Amino acid sequence: MMDLLIRGGTVVDPAAGRAYESDVLIKDGRVAAVEKKITARGARVLDAAGKLVTPGLIDMHVHLREPGQEHKETVASGTCAAVRGGFTAVAAMPNTDPAADRPEVIRYVLERAREAGRARVYPVGALTVGSRGKELTEMGALREAGAAAFSDDGRPVAGAHVMRRALEYARMLGVPVISHCEDLSLAAGVMHEGLVSTMLGLKGTPAAAEDVAVARDLILAEMTGGRLHVAHVSTAGAVRLVREAKARGVRVTAEATPHHFTLTDRAVAGFDTNAKVNPPLRADADVAAVREGLADGTIDVIATDHAPHAAHEKEVEFDLAPFGLVGLETAVGLVFTELVAGGVLDVVTAVAKLSTNPARVLGLSRTIEPGAVADLTVIDPEAVWTVNRAELVSKSKNTPFHGFKLKGLPCATIVGGEVHLAARS
Ligand SMILES: [Zn+2]
Ligand SMILES: [Zn+2]
């Protein structure tokens, strides 16, 4: 592999809490030097003037759909979308068909990722057999096969007893439980329950469906000492509960998605099924609370919940459409436009929530210092571009952000020293 010199960029280092101008030299897949001016004869040069050089971005909440629903996405197409979106790694949710509830499925996903040779994939193991919420999987065997965390995402773990045991086992294994917090007895709607659902005549799911489930899981995390990661926080109540739990010393982390800090339930007003997600897009006060949670550190991670669906599945009546949107290729633009330019987060904190924080949750490390694996992302914070669903490389195009003008674009995604250019034409 040829040496690579990233020249003239601004290195953003959340571990050190600072950003500084520096060259970065990569040799044999690792960072060899980080210095003001590096001369490297024969190295390939990547001009990063005016750009940010960050630790490799990690999206810890992605649905790659393989095995079983390859018409929506595959490991190959999903990891292609990931590197185009600036992500050097993704955590793959286990609600495939079959579910990642046995070691063979974990190994299958890892093998597909190796073949694809794009972003790294960290499979998440199913908590319960078939993600049906009844009996726990062989979590130790799944961990050994490569599961980085455990979750039944796509649906909640309905029984508190099952969640208790899951947190206890996960604690022994030193991995987090990622919880999709939703009380199904309250969650019968197709959008957020509020003024907009009433006006549209659509059945709503109240914020309480999320709050109740978050409260239960926090209590169980406190009781067991297990590490809980709350997926896709979308309500003011959930933000408050996580904030209070953290203050008490509960071992909890949380993530928010770009769509939940950008859009409100008004995005559903045109009956656009691409705005039908679970948890649903919420009210103004919830969006404001999620942003506050990001700003004060209650919410550690930004993750996309990339959930591809084919056009024929989404182009149906709102009530019948599946939940989910594709997020990998728009996340960086939305973070820089809504949060950095929007004055919610400084650049270093925003990058931390996309790289070093998810790494910490998953027990990985991401640094830019000599010896570190060369997983890096180069971002142009000034590039202005318009989201065009036809240009997405994900197999599915279900984005509610088509036509959005964004500022901030990943231009190179470097995985183990190998450069994947992410720039749009
Ligand atoms: Zn979920
Ligand atoms: Zn999900």
CSV table of C-alpha atoms and ligand atoms in Angstrom, one decimal:
chain,number,residue,atom,x,y,z
A,1,MET,CA,0.0,0.0,0.0
A,2,MET,CA,1.3,3.5,-1.0
A,3,ASP,CA,2.0,5.9,1.8
A,4,LEU,CA,-0.6,8.7,2.1
A,5,LEU,CA,0.0,12.3,3.1
A,6,ILE,CA,-3.0,14.3,4.1
A,7,ARG,CA,-1.8,17.8,3.7
A,8,GLY,CA,-2.8,21.1,5.2
A,9,GLY,CA,-6.0,20.1,7.0
A,10,THR,CA,-7.4,21.0,10.4
A,11,VAL,CA,-7.1,17.9,12.6
A,12,VAL,CA,-10.1,17.6,14.9
A,13,ASP,CA,-9.1,15.6,18.0
A,14,PRO,CA,-12.0,15.1,20.4
A,15,ALA,CA,-9.7,13.1,22.7
A,16,ALA,CA,-7.5,16.2,23.2
A,17,GLY,CA,-10.5,18.5,23.0
A,18,ARG,CA,-9.0,20.6,20.3
A,19,ALA,CA,-8.5,21.3,16.6
A,20,TYR,CA,-5.2,22.3,15.0
A,21,GLU,CA,-3.6,22.6,11.6
A,22,SER,CA,-1.4,19.6,10.8
A,23,ASP,CA,-0.3,17.2,8.1
A,24,VAL,CA,-1.0,13.5,8.7
A,25,LEU,CA,1.1,10.7,7.3
A,26,ILE,CA,-0.2,7.2,6.9
A,27,LYS,CA,2.0,4.2,6.4
A,28,ASP,CA,0.9,0.5,6.2
A,29,GLY,CA,-2.7,1.3,7.3
A,30,ARG,CA,-1.6,3.2,10.4
A,31,VAL,CA,-1.0,6.8,11.4
A,32,ALA,CA,2.8,7.3,11.1
A,33,ALA,CA,3.1,11.0,12.0
A,34,VAL,CA,1.0,14.0,12.9
A,35,GLU,CA,3.1,17.1,12.4
A,36,LYS,CA,2.8,20.7,11.2
A,37,LYS,CA,4.8,20.1,7.9
A,38,ILE,CA,5.6,16.6,6.7
A,39,THR,CA,7.7,15.8,3.6
A,40,ALA,CA,7.1,12.4,2.3
A,41,ARG,CA,8.7,11.5,-0.9
A,42,GLY,CA,6.7,9.1,-3.1
A,43,ALA,CA,3.6,9.4,-0.9
A,44,ARG,CA,0.1,9.9,-2.5
A,45,VAL,CA,-1.0,13.4,-1.4
A,46,LEU,CA,-4.5,14.3,-0.4
A,47,ASP,CA,-5.0,18.0,-0.3
A,48,ALA,CA,-7.0,18.9,2.8
A,49,ALA,CA,-6.6,22.7,2.8
A,50,GLY,CA,-9.7,24.2,4.4
A,51,LYS,CA,-10.9,20.8,5.4
A,52,LEU,CA,-11.3,18.9,8.7
A,53,VAL,CA,-9.5,15.7,9.3
A,54,THR,CA,-11.4,13.7,12.0
A,55,PRO,CA,-11.2,10.3,13.6
A,56,GLY,CA,-13.1,7.8,11.5
A,57,LEU,CA,-16.8,8.4,11.9
A,58,ILE,CA,-18.9,5.5,13.2
A,59,ASP,CA,-22.6,5.1,12.8
A,60,MET,CA,-23.6,2.8,15.6
A,61,HIS,CA,-27.2,2.3,14.4
A,62,VAL,CA,-27.7,1.0,10.9
A,63,HIS,CA,-30.0,-1.6,9.3
A,64,LEU,CA,-28.0,-3.3,6.5
A,65,ARG,CA,-31.0,-5.7,5.8
A,66,GLU,CA,-28.7,-8.7,4.9
A,67,PRO,CA,-29.4,-11.5,5.2
A,68,GLY,CA,-33.1,-11.7,4.1
A,69,GLN,CA,-34.1,-8.3,2.6
A,70,GLU,CA,-31.5,-7.7,0.0
A,71,HIS,CA,-33.9,-5.8,-2.2
A,72,LYS,CA,-33.8,-3.0,0.4
A,73,GLU,CA,-30.0,-3.0,1.1
A,74,THR,CA,-27.0,-5.4,1.3
A,75,VAL,CA,-23.9,-5.3,3.4
A,76,ALA,CA,-22.1,-4.2,0.2
A,77,SER,CA,-24.5,-1.4,-0.8
A,78,GLY,CA,-24.9,-0.2,2.8
A,79,THR,CA,-21.2,0.0,3.5
A,80,CYS,CA,-20.9,1.8,0.1
A,81,ALA,CA,-23.4,4.4,1.3
A,82,ALA,CA,-21.6,4.5,4.7
A,83,VAL,CA,-18.2,5.5,3.2
A,84,ARG,CA,-19.9,8.0,0.9
A,85,GLY,CA,-21.5,9.5,4.0
A,86,GLY,CA,-18.1,9.7,5.7
A,87,PHE,CA,-18.5,6.7,7.9
A,88,THR,CA,-15.6,4.4,8.3
A,89,ALA,CA,-17.6,1.9,10.4
A,90,VAL,CA,-21.2,1.0,11.1
A,91,ALA,CA,-22.9,-1.2,13.8
A,92,ALA,CA,-25.4,-3.5,12.0
A,93,MET,CA,-28.7,-4.1,13.8
A,94,PRO,CA,-29.7,-7.7,14.1
A,95,ASN,CA,-33.3,-7.6,12.9
A,96,THR,CA,-32.4,-9.4,9.6
A,97,ASP,CA,-34.1,-12.5,8.3
A,98,PRO,CA,-32.9,-14.7,10.0
A,99,ALA,CA,-32.1,-12.5,12.9
A,100,ALA,CA,-28.5,-12.2,14.1
A,101,ASP,CA,-29.5,-14.5,17.1
A,102,ARG,CA,-26.8,-17.2,16.3
A,103,PRO,CA,-23.1,-17.1,15.6
A,104,GLU,CA,-23.5,-18.1,12.0
A,105,VAL,CA,-25.4,-15.0,11.1
A,106,ILE,CA,-22.8,-12.8,12.9
A,107,ARG,CA,-20.1,-14.5,10.9
A,108,TYR,CA,-22.0,-14.2,7.7
A,109,VAL,CA,-22.4,-10.5,8.0
A,110,LEU,CA,-18.7,-10.1,8.9
A,111,GLU,CA,-17.8,-12.2,5.8
A,112,ARG,CA,-20.0,-10.0,3.5
A,113,ALA,CA,-18.3,-6.9,5.0
A,114,ARG,CA,-14.9,-8.3,4.3
A,115,GLU,CA,-15.8,-9.1,0.7
A,116,ALA,CA,-17.3,-5.6,0.2
A,117,GLY,CA,-14.1,-4.0,1.5
A,118,ARG,CA,-15.7,-0.7,2.3
A,119,ALA,CA,-16.7,0.5,5.9
A,120,ARG,CA,-16.0,-1.8,8.8
A,121,VAL,CA,-19.1,-3.6,10.2
A,122,TYR,CA,-19.6,-4.3,13.9
A,123,PRO,CA,-22.6,-6.7,14.1
A,124,VAL,CA,-25.0,-6.2,17.0
A,125,GLY,CA,-26.3,-9.5,18.3
A,126,ALA,CA,-30.0,-10.2,19.0
A,127,LEU,CA,-30.9,-10.1,22.7
A,128,THR,CA,-33.6,-12.7,22.4
A,129,VAL,CA,-34.2,-15.6,20.0
A,130,GLY,CA,-35.8,-14.2,16.8
A,131,SER,CA,-35.9,-10.8,18.6
A,132,ARG,CA,-39.2,-12.1,19.9
A,133,GLY,CA,-38.5,-11.0,23.4
A,134,LYS,CA,-39.0,-14.4,25.1
A,135,GLU,CA,-35.7,-16.3,25.6
A,136,LEU,CA,-32.2,-14.8,25.7
A,137,THR,CA,-29.8,-15.8,22.9
A,138,GLU,CA,-26.5,-17.5,23.6
A,139,MET,CA,-24.9,-14.0,24.2
A,140,GLY,CA,-21.5,-15.4,25.1
A,141,ALA,CA,-21.3,-17.3,21.8
A,142,LEU,CA,-22.5,-14.3,19.8
A,143,ARG,CA,-19.9,-12.1,21.5
A,144,GLU,CA,-17.2,-14.6,20.6
A,145,ALA,CA,-18.4,-14.6,17.0
A,146,GLY,CA,-18.0,-10.8,16.9
A,147,ALA,CA,-21.1,-9.2,18.3
A,148,ALA,CA,-20.1,-5.7,19.6
A,149,ALA,CA,-23.4,-5.1,21.5
A,150,PHE,CA,-26.8,-6.6,22.0
A,151,SER,CA,-30.2,-5.3,21.0
A,152,ASP,CA,-33.7,-6.4,19.8
A,153,ASP,CA,-33.9,-3.1,17.9
A,154,GLY,CA,-36.9,-2.7,15.6
A,155,ARG,CA,-39.0,-3.7,18.6
A,156,PRO,CA,-38.8,-3.3,22.3
A,157,VAL,CA,-38.0,-6.0,24.9
A,158,ALA,CA,-41.5,-6.2,26.4
A,159,GLY,CA,-40.7,-8.1,29.6
A,160,ALA,CA,-38.8,-6.3,32.3
A,161,HIS,CA,-37.5,-9.6,33.5
A,162,VAL,CA,-36.0,-10.4,30.2
A,163,MET,CA,-34.3,-7.0,30.0
A,164,ARG,CA,-33.0,-7.4,33.6
A,165,ARG,CA,-31.3,-10.7,32.6
A,166,ALA,CA,-30.0,-9.3,29.4
A,167,LEU,CA,-28.4,-6.4,31.3
A,168,GLU,CA,-26.8,-8.8,33.7
A,169,TYR,CA,-25.3,-11.0,31.0
A,170,ALA,CA,-24.2,-8.0,29.0
A,171,ARG,CA,-22.5,-6.7,32.1
A,172,MET,CA,-20.5,-9.9,32.5
A,173,LEU,CA,-19.5,-9.8,28.8
A,174,GLY,CA,-18.5,-6.1,29.1
A,175,VAL,CA,-20.8,-4.9,26.3
A,176,PRO,CA,-23.8,-2.5,26.2
A,177,VAL,CA,-27.5,-3.3,25.7
A,178,ILE,CA,-28.9,-1.0,23.0
A,179,SER,CA,-32.6,-0.5,23.9
A,180,HIS,CA,-35.3,0.5,21.4
A,181,CYS,CA,-37.5,2.1,24.1
A,182,GLU,CA,-41.2,1.8,23.2
A,183,ASP,CA,-44.2,0.6,25.2
A,184,LEU,CA,-46.2,-1.2,22.6
A,185,SER,CA,-49.4,-0.9,24.6
A,186,LEU,CA,-49.2,2.9,24.1
A,187,ALA,CA,-47.7,2.8,20.6
A,188,ALA,CA,-50.5,2.0,18.2
A,189,GLY,CA,-50.0,5.1,16.0
A,190,VAL,CA,-48.4,5.9,12.7
A,191,MET,CA,-47.0,9.3,13.8
A,192,HIS,CA,-46.5,11.4,16.9
A,193,GLU,CA,-49.7,12.0,18.9
A,194,GLY,CA,-50.4,15.8,18.9
A,195,LEU,CA,-51.9,18.7,17.1
A,196,VAL,CA,-50.7,17.6,13.7
A,197,SER,CA,-51.9,14.0,14.0
A,198,THR,CA,-55.3,15.3,15.0
A,199,MET,CA,-55.4,17.7,12.0
A,200,LEU,CA,-54.3,15.0,9.6
A,201,GLY,CA,-56.7,12.4,11.1
A,202,LEU,CA,-53.9,9.9,11.6
A,203,LYS,CA,-53.5,7.7,14.6
A,204,GLY,CA,-50.8,9.0,17.0
A,205,THR,CA,-48.3,7.5,19.4
A,206,PRO,CA,-47.8,9.7,22.4
A,207,ALA,CA,-44.3,10.7,23.7
A,208,ALA,CA,-45.2,8.7,26.8
A,209,ALA,CA,-44.8,5.4,24.9
A,210,GLU,CA,-41.1,6.2,24.8
A,211,ASP,CA,-40.8,7.9,28.2
A,212,VAL,CA,-42.3,4.9,30.0
A,213,ALA,CA,-39.9,2.5,28.4
A,214,VAL,CA,-36.9,4.6,29.0
A,215,ALA,CA,-37.8,5.0,32.7
A,216,ARG,CA,-38.1,1.2,33.1
A,217,ASP,CA,-34.8,0.5,31.4
A,218,LEU,CA,-33.0,3.1,33.4
A,219,ILE,CA,-34.3,1.5,36.6
A,220,LEU,CA,-33.1,-1.9,35.4
A,221,ALA,CA,-29.7,-0.5,34.5
A,222,GLU,CA,-29.4,1.0,37.9
A,223,MET,CA,-30.5,-2.2,39.6
A,224,THR,CA,-28.1,-4.5,37.6
A,225,GLY,CA,-25.1,-2.2,37.0
A,226,GLY,CA,-25.4,-3.2,33.3
A,227,ARG,CA,-24.5,-0.7,30.6
A,228,LEU,CA,-27.6,0.7,28.8
A,229,HIS,CA,-27.5,2.6,25.6
A,230,VAL,CA,-30.8,4.3,24.7
A,231,ALA,CA,-31.3,4.2,20.9
A,232,HIS,CA,-32.9,7.1,19.0
A,233,VAL,CA,-34.0,9.4,21.9
A,234,SER,CA,-36.8,11.6,20.5
A,235,THR,CA,-38.8,13.0,23.4
A,236,ALA,CA,-38.2,15.8,26.0
A,237,GLY,CA,-39.2,13.3,28.7
A,238,ALA,CA,-36.6,10.7,27.6
A,239,VAL,CA,-33.9,13.4,27.5
A,240,ARG,CA,-34.8,14.5,31.0
A,241,LEU,CA,-34.9,10.9,32.3
A,242,VAL,CA,-31.5,10.1,30.9
A,243,ARG,CA,-30.0,13.3,32.2
A,244,GLU,CA,-31.3,12.6,35.7
A,245,ALA,CA,-30.0,9.0,35.6
A,246,LYS,CA,-26.6,10.1,34.5
A,247,ALA,CA,-26.5,12.5,37.4
A,248,ARG,CA,-27.2,9.6,39.7
A,249,GLY,CA,-24.3,7.6,38.2
A,250,VAL,CA,-26.4,5.1,36.2
A,251,ARG,CA,-24.3,3.5,33.4
A,252,VAL,CA,-26.3,4.9,30.6
A,253,THR,CA,-25.4,6.5,27.2
A,254,ALA,CA,-27.8,7.7,24.6
A,255,GLU,CA,-28.0,8.5,20.9
A,256,ALA,CA,-30.1,10.9,18.8
A,257,THR,CA,-30.7,10.8,15.0
A,258,PRO,CA,-30.3,13.7,12.5
A,259,HIS,CA,-34.0,13.4,11.6
A,260,HIS,CA,-35.1,13.8,15.3
A,261,PHE,CA,-33.0,16.9,15.8
A,262,THR,CA,-34.0,18.4,12.4
A,263,LEU,CA,-37.6,17.6,11.6
A,264,THR,CA,-40.9,17.9,13.5
A,265,ASP,CA,-44.1,16.1,13.0
A,266,ARG,CA,-45.1,18.8,10.6
A,267,ALA,CA,-42.9,17.0,8.0
A,268,VAL,CA,-45.7,14.4,7.9
A,269,ALA,CA,-48.3,17.0,6.8
A,270,GLY,CA,-47.9,16.2,3.1
A,271,PHE,CA,-48.4,12.5,3.9
A,272,ASP,CA,-44.8,11.8,2.8
A,273,THR,CA,-44.2,8.2,3.9
A,274,ASN,CA,-40.5,8.9,4.0
A,275,ALA,CA,-41.2,11.0,7.1
A,276,LYS,CA,-42.8,7.9,8.7
A,277,VAL,CA,-40.3,6.7,11.2
A,278,ASN,CA,-40.2,4.9,14.6
A,279,PRO,CA,-39.9,6.6,17.0
A,280,PRO,CA,-42.0,9.3,15.1
A,281,LEU,CA,-40.9,12.8,14.3
A,282,ARG,CA,-42.0,14.8,17.4
A,283,ALA,CA,-43.2,18.2,18.4
A,284,ASP,CA,-41.1,21.4,18.5
A,285,ALA,CA,-40.5,21.1,22.3
A,286,ASP,CA,-39.1,17.6,21.8
A,287,VAL,CA,-36.8,18.7,19.0
A,288,ALA,CA,-35.6,21.6,21.2
A,289,ALA,CA,-35.0,19.1,24.1
A,290,VAL,CA,-33.0,16.7,22.0
A,291,ARG,CA,-30.8,19.6,20.9
A,292,GLU,CA,-30.4,20.7,24.5
A,293,GLY,CA,-29.5,17.1,25.4
A,294,LEU,CA,-26.9,17.0,22.6
A,295,ALA,CA,-25.4,20.3,23.8
A,296,ASP,CA,-25.2,19.5,27.5
A,297,GLY,CA,-23.8,15.9,27.0
A,298,THR,CA,-26.9,14.0,28.0
A,299,ILE,CA,-27.0,12.6,24.5
A,300,ASP,CA,-23.5,11.2,23.7
A,301,VAL,CA,-23.9,9.9,20.2
A,302,ILE,CA,-25.4,10.9,16.8
A,303,ALA,CA,-26.5,7.8,14.9
A,304,THR,CA,-28.7,7.6,11.8
A,305,ASP,CA,-31.0,4.6,12.3
A,306,HIS,CA,-30.5,4.1,8.6
A,307,ALA,CA,-33.5,2.0,7.7
A,308,PRO,CA,-33.8,1.4,3.9
A,309,HIS,CA,-37.1,0.4,2.3
A,310,ALA,CA,-37.8,-0.1,-1.4
A,311,ALA,CA,-39.9,2.4,-3.3
A,312,HIS,CA,-42.8,0.0,-3.8
A,313,GLU,CA,-43.0,-0.6,-0.1
A,314,LYS,CA,-43.0,3.2,0.8
A,315,GLU,CA,-45.3,4.3,-2.1
A,316,VAL,CA,-48.5,3.2,-0.4
A,317,GLU,CA,-51.1,4.7,1.9
A,318,PHE,CA,-49.5,6.4,4.9
A,319,ASP,CA,-51.1,4.0,7.4
A,320,LEU,CA,-49.7,0.9,5.5
A,321,ALA,CA,-46.1,2.1,4.8
A,322,PRO,CA,-43.2,0.7,6.8
A,323,PHE,CA,-41.3,2.9,9.3
A,324,GLY,CA,-37.9,4.1,8.5
A,325,LEU,CA,-35.6,6.4,6.4
A,326,VAL,CA,-32.1,6.2,4.9
A,327,GLY,CA,-29.6,8.4,6.8
A,328,LEU,CA,-26.1,7.4,6.1
A,329,GLU,CA,-25.5,9.9,3.2
A,330,THR,CA,-27.1,12.9,4.7
A,331,ALA,CA,-26.0,12.7,8.4
A,332,VAL,CA,-22.7,14.8,8.2
A,333,GLY,CA,-24.5,17.5,6.2
A,334,LEU,CA,-27.3,17.7,8.7
A,335,VAL,CA,-25.0,17.7,11.7
A,336,PHE,CA,-22.9,20.6,10.3
A,337,THR,CA,-25.9,22.5,9.0
A,338,GLU,CA,-28.3,22.1,11.9
A,339,LEU,CA,-25.9,21.7,14.9
A,340,VAL,CA,-22.6,23.3,14.1
A,341,ALA,CA,-23.8,26.2,11.9
A,342,GLY,CA,-27.0,26.2,14.0
A,343,GLY,CA,-24.9,27.0,17.1
A,344,VAL,CA,-25.8,23.9,19.1
A,345,LEU,CA,-22.4,22.2,19.1
A,346,ASP,CA,-18.9,23.3,18.4
A,347,VAL,CA,-17.0,21.3,15.7
A,348,VAL,CA,-15.0,19.2,18.2
A,349,THR,CA,-18.1,18.1,20.1
A,350,ALA,CA,-20.0,17.4,17.0
A,351,VAL,CA,-17.1,15.2,15.7
A,352,ALA,CA,-16.9,13.5,19.1
A,353,LYS,CA,-20.6,12.4,18.9
A,354,LEU,CA,-19.9,10.9,15.4
A,355,SER,CA,-16.6,9.2,16.2
A,356,THR,CA,-14.9,8.9,19.6
A,357,ASN,CA,-18.2,8.7,21.6
A,358,PRO,CA,-19.8,5.8,19.6
A,359,ALA,CA,-16.3,4.2,19.7
A,360,ARG,CA,-16.3,4.3,23.5
A,361,VAL,CA,-19.8,2.9,23.7
A,362,LEU,CA,-18.8,0.0,21.5
A,363,GLY,CA,-15.5,-0.6,23.3
A,364,LEU,CA,-13.4,0.6,20.4
A,365,SER,CA,-10.8,3.4,20.2
A,366,ARG,CA,-10.5,6.2,17.6
A,367,THR,CA,-7.5,8.6,17.8
A,368,ILE,CA,-5.3,10.5,15.4
A,369,GLU,CA,-1.8,9.8,16.8
A,370,PRO,CA,1.2,7.8,15.7
A,371,GLY,CA,0.4,4.1,15.8
A,372,ALA,CA,-3.3,4.4,15.6
A,373,VAL,CA,-5.2,2.5,12.9
A,374,ALA,CA,-5.7,4.9,10.0
A,375,ASP,CA,-9.5,5.2,10.1
A,376,LEU,CA,-10.1,8.9,9.3
A,377,THR,CA,-12.7,11.1,7.7
A,378,VAL,CA,-12.0,14.3,5.7
A,379,ILE,CA,-14.9,16.8,5.8
A,380,ASP,CA,-15.3,20.0,3.9
A,381,PRO,CA,-17.3,22.2,6.4
A,382,GLU,CA,-18.0,24.9,3.8
A,383,ALA,CA,-19.2,22.8,0.9
A,384,VAL,CA,-22.8,23.6,0.0
A,385,TRP,CA,-24.8,20.9,-1.7
A,386,THR,CA,-28.4,19.8,-2.3
A,387,VAL,CA,-29.7,16.4,-1.3
A,388,ASN,CA,-30.8,14.5,-4.4
A,389,ARG,CA,-32.4,11.1,-3.8
A,390,ALA,CA,-31.4,9.9,-7.3
A,391,GLU,CA,-27.7,10.3,-6.3
A,392,LEU,CA,-27.9,8.1,-3.2
A,393,VAL,CA,-25.8,5.0,-3.5
A,394,SER,CA,-27.9,3.2,-0.9
A,395,LYS,CA,-30.1,0.6,-2.6
A,396,SER,CA,-33.1,2.5,-1.2
A,397,LYS,CA,-34.0,6.2,-1.6
A,398,ASN,CA,-36.4,6.7,1.2
A,399,THR,CA,-35.2,10.1,2.4
A,400,PRO,CA,-37.4,13.0,3.6
A,401,PHE,CA,-34.4,15.3,3.0
A,402,HIS,CA,-34.6,15.4,-0.9
A,403,GLY,CA,-34.1,18.9,-2.0
A,404,PHE,CA,-32.6,20.1,1.3
A,405,LYS,CA,-29.7,22.5,0.9
A,406,LEU,CA,-26.9,21.5,3.3
A,407,LYS,CA,-23.5,22.9,4.2
A,408,GLY,CA,-20.8,20.4,5.2
A,409,LEU,CA,-19.8,17.4,3.1
A,410,PRO,CA,-17.5,14.4,3.7
A,411,CYS,CA,-15.0,14.3,0.9
A,412,ALA,CA,-12.8,11.3,1.8
A,413,THR,CA,-13.3,8.3,4.0
A,414,ILE,CA,-10.2,6.4,4.9
A,415,VAL,CA,-10.5,2.9,6.3
A,416,GLY,CA,-7.2,1.2,7.4
A,417,GLY,CA,-5.3,3.6,5.2
A,418,GLU,CA,-7.3,3.0,2.1
A,419,VAL,CA,-9.0,6.0,0.6
A,420,HIS,CA,-12.7,5.9,-0.4
A,421,LEU,CA,-13.6,9.2,-2.0
A,422,ALA,CA,-16.9,10.3,-0.8
A,423,ALA,CA,-17.3,13.5,-2.8
A,424,ARG,CA,-20.4,14.1,-4.9
A,425,SER,CA,-20.1,15.1,-8.5
B,1,ZN,ZN,-35.3,1.2,17.0
B,2,ZN,ZN,-33.2,0.9,14.3
